[in-house]
Coordinates of C-alpha atoms and ligand atoms in Angstrom, one line a residue:
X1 CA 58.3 123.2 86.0
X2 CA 58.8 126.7 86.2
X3 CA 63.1 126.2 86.5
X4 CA 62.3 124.0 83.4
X5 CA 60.8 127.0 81.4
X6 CA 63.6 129.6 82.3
X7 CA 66.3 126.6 81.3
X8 CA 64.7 126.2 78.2
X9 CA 64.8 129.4 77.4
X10 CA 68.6 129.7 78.4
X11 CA 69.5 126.8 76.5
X12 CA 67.9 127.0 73.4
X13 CA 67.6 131.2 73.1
X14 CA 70.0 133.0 74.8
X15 CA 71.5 134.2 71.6
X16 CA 68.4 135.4 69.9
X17 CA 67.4 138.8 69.9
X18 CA 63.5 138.8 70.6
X19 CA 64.2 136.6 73.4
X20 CA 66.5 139.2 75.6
X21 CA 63.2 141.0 76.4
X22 CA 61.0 138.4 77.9
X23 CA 61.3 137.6 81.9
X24 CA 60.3 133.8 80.6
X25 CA 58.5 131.2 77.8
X26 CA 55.1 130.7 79.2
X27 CA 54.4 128.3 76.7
X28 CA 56.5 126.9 73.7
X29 CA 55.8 126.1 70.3
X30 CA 55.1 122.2 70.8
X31 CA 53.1 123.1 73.7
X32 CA 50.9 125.0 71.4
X33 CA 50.8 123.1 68.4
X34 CA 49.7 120.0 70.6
X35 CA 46.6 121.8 72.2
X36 CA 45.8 123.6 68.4
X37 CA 45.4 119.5 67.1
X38 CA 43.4 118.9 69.7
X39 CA 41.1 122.2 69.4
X40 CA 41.5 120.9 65.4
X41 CA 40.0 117.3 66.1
X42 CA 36.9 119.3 68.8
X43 CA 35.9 121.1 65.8
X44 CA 35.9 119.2 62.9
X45 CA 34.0 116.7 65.2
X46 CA 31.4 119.3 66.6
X47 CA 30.7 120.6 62.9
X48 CA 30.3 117.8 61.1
X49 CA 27.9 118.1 57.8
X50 CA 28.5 121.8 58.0
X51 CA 31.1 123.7 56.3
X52 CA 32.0 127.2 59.0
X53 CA 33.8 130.2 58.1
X54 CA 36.3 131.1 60.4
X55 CA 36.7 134.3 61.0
X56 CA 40.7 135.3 61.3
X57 CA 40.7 139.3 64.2
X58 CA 43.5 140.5 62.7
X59 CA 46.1 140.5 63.1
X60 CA 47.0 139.0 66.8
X61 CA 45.3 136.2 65.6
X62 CA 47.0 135.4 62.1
X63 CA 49.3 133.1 64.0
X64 CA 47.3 131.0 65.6
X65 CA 44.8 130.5 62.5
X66 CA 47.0 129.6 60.3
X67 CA 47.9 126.8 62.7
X68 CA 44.6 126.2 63.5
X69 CA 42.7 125.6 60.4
X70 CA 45.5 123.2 59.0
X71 CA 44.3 120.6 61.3
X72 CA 40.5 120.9 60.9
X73 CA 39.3 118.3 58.5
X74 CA 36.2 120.2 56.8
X75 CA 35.6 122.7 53.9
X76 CA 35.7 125.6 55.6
X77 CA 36.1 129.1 54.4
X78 CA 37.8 131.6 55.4
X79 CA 37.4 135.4 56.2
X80 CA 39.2 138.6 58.3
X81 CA 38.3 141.5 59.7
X82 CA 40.8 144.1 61.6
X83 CA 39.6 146.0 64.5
X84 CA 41.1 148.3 66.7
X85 CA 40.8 149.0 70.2
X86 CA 41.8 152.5 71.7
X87 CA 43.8 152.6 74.8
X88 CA 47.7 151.8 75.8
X89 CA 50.1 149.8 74.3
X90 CA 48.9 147.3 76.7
X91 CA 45.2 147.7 77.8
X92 CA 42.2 147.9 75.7
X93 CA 39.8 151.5 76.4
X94 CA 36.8 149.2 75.5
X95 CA 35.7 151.6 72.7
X96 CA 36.2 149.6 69.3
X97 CA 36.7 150.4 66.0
X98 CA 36.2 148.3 63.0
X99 CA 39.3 149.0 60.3
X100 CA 38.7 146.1 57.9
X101 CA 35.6 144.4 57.7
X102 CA 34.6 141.1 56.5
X103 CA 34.3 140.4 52.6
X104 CA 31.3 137.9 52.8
X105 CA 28.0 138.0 53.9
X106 CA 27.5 135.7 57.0
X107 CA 23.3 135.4 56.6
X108 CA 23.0 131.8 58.1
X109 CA 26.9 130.9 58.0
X110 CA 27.9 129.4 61.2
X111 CA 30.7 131.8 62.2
X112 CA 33.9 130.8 64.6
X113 CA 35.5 133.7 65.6
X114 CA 39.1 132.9 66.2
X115 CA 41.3 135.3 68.6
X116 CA 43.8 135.7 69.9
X117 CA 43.6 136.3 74.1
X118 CA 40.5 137.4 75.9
X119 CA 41.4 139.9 78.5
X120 CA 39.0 142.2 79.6
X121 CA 36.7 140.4 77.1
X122 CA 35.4 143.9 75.7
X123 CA 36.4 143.5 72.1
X124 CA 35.0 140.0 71.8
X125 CA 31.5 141.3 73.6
X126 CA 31.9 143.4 71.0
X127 CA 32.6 141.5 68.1
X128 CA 29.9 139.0 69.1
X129 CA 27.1 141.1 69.3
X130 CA 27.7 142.7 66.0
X131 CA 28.1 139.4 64.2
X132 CA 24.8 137.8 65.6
X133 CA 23.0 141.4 64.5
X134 CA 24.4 140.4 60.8
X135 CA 22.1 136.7 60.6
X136 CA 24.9 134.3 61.5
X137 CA 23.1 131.0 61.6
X138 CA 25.7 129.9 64.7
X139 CA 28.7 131.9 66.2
X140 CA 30.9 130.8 68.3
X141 CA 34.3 131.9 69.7
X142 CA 37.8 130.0 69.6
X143 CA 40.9 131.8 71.3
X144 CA 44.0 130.6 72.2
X145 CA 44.5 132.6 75.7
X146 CA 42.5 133.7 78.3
X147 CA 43.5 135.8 81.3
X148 CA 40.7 135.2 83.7
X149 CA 41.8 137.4 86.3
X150 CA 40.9 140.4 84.1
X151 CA 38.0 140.1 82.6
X152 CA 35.2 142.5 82.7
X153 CA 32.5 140.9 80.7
X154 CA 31.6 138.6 82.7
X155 CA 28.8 136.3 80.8
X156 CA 31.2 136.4 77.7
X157 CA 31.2 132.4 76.5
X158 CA 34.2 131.4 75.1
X159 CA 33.7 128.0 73.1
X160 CA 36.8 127.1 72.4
X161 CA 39.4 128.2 74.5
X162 CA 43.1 126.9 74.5
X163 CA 45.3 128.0 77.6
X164 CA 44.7 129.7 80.6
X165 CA 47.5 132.7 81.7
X166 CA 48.1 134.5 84.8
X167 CA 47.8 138.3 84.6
X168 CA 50.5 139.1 82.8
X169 CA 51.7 140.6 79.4
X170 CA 52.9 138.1 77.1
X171 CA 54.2 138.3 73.7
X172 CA 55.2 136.1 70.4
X173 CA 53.1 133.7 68.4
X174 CA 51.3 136.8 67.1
X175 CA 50.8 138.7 70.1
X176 CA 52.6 142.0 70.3
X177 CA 53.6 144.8 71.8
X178 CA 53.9 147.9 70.0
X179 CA 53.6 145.7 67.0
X180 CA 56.8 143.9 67.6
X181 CA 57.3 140.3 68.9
X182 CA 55.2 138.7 66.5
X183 CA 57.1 136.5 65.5
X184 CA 58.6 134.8 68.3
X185 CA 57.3 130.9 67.8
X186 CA 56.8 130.7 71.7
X187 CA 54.7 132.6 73.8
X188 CA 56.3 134.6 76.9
X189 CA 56.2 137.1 79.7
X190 CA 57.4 140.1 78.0
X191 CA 59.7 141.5 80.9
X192 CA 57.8 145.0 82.5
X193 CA 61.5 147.3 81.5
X194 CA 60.4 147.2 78.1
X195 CA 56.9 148.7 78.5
X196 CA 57.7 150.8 81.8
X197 CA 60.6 153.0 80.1
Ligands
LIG1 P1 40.0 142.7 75.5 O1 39.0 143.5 74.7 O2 40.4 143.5 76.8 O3 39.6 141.3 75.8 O4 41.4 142.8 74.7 C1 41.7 141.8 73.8 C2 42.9 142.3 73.0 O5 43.9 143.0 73.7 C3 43.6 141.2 72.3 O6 43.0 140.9 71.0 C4 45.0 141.7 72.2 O7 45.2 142.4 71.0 C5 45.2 142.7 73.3 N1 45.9 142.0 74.5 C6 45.3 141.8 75.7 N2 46.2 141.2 76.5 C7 47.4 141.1 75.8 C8 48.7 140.5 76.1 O8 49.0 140.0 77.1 N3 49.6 140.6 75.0 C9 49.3 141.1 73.8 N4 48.1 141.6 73.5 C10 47.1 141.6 74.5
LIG2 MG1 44.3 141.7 69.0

């Protein structure tokens, strides 16, 4: 499995910029659009009769929600919000700032909050808390990755959750560092030379 990864990404990248930095594809673009349909189907089964607003964190998550809410069959709306938290280019502080807030009123909406990795889990804590003090009828959370082996929160319920990843710092698919690597359709370990210089 793992030989398979690093020969996928010789074979089909090794020309391509973006993909010089990472030590290897964690998980590729077919990978990831085959778990989103299925996350898709979960929802639009478990909401039936209602119609959610799903709520895009900016902008990590932009990626993945645009993938996302193409395969949920249900009128749902749509909202963002942008948040901030301080710290390094590659750990949160835990303090969070809000930088764009939502443009509807949620009294009684049943809310999904879609993100993109819970790490420490502080933003999401976070997040949560404010959005139940605001009358959501319902909230709950759908991310695409979770890094167990970091999280601080530790009664932070995830509802939805897609993948899985060791403790490491991956990129691409809307994650970045230093804002780059968006981009990249896969998701990989961003090799440690670029963030150690
Ligand atoms: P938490 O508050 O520690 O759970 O941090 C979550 C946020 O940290 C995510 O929304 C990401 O913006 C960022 N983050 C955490 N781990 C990674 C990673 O491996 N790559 C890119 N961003 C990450
Ligand atoms: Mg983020």
């Amino acid at each position: 499995m793992e030989a398979d990864l690093i020969e996928r990404k010789t074979a089909m990248h090794q020309n391509k910029e973006l993909y010089q930095d990472l030590d290897r594809i964690l998980l590729t673009k077919d990978e990831i659009a085959a778990k989103i349909r299925e996350l898709g189907q979960q929802i639009t089964k478990d909401y039936q009769g209602k119609k959610p607003v799903l709520v895009c964190i900016l902008k990590g998550a932009s990626v993945f929600f645009a993938d996302l809410i193409r395969e949920i069959d249900l009128p749902l709306t749509l909202d963002f919000m942008a948040i901030s938290s301080y710290g390094s280019a590659t750990k949160t502080s835990g303090v969070v700032r809000i930088l764009k807030d939502l443009d509807n009123d949620i009294l009684g909406k049943d809310v999904i909050i879609v993100e993109d990795i819970v790490d420490s889990g502080i933003t999401l804590s976070y997040l949560k808390k404010i959005l139940m003090q605001r009358g959501a009828g319902s909230l709950k959370i759908a991310a695409l990755l979770d890094k167990p082996a970091r999280r601080k929160v530790k009664d932070l319920r995830v509802d939805y959750m897609c993948f899985d990843i060791p403790d490491a710092f991956v990129v691409g698919y809307g994650l970045d560092y230093d804002q780059t690597y968006r981009n990249l359709p896969d998701i990989g370990i961003l090799s440690p030379r670029i963030y150690e210089k």
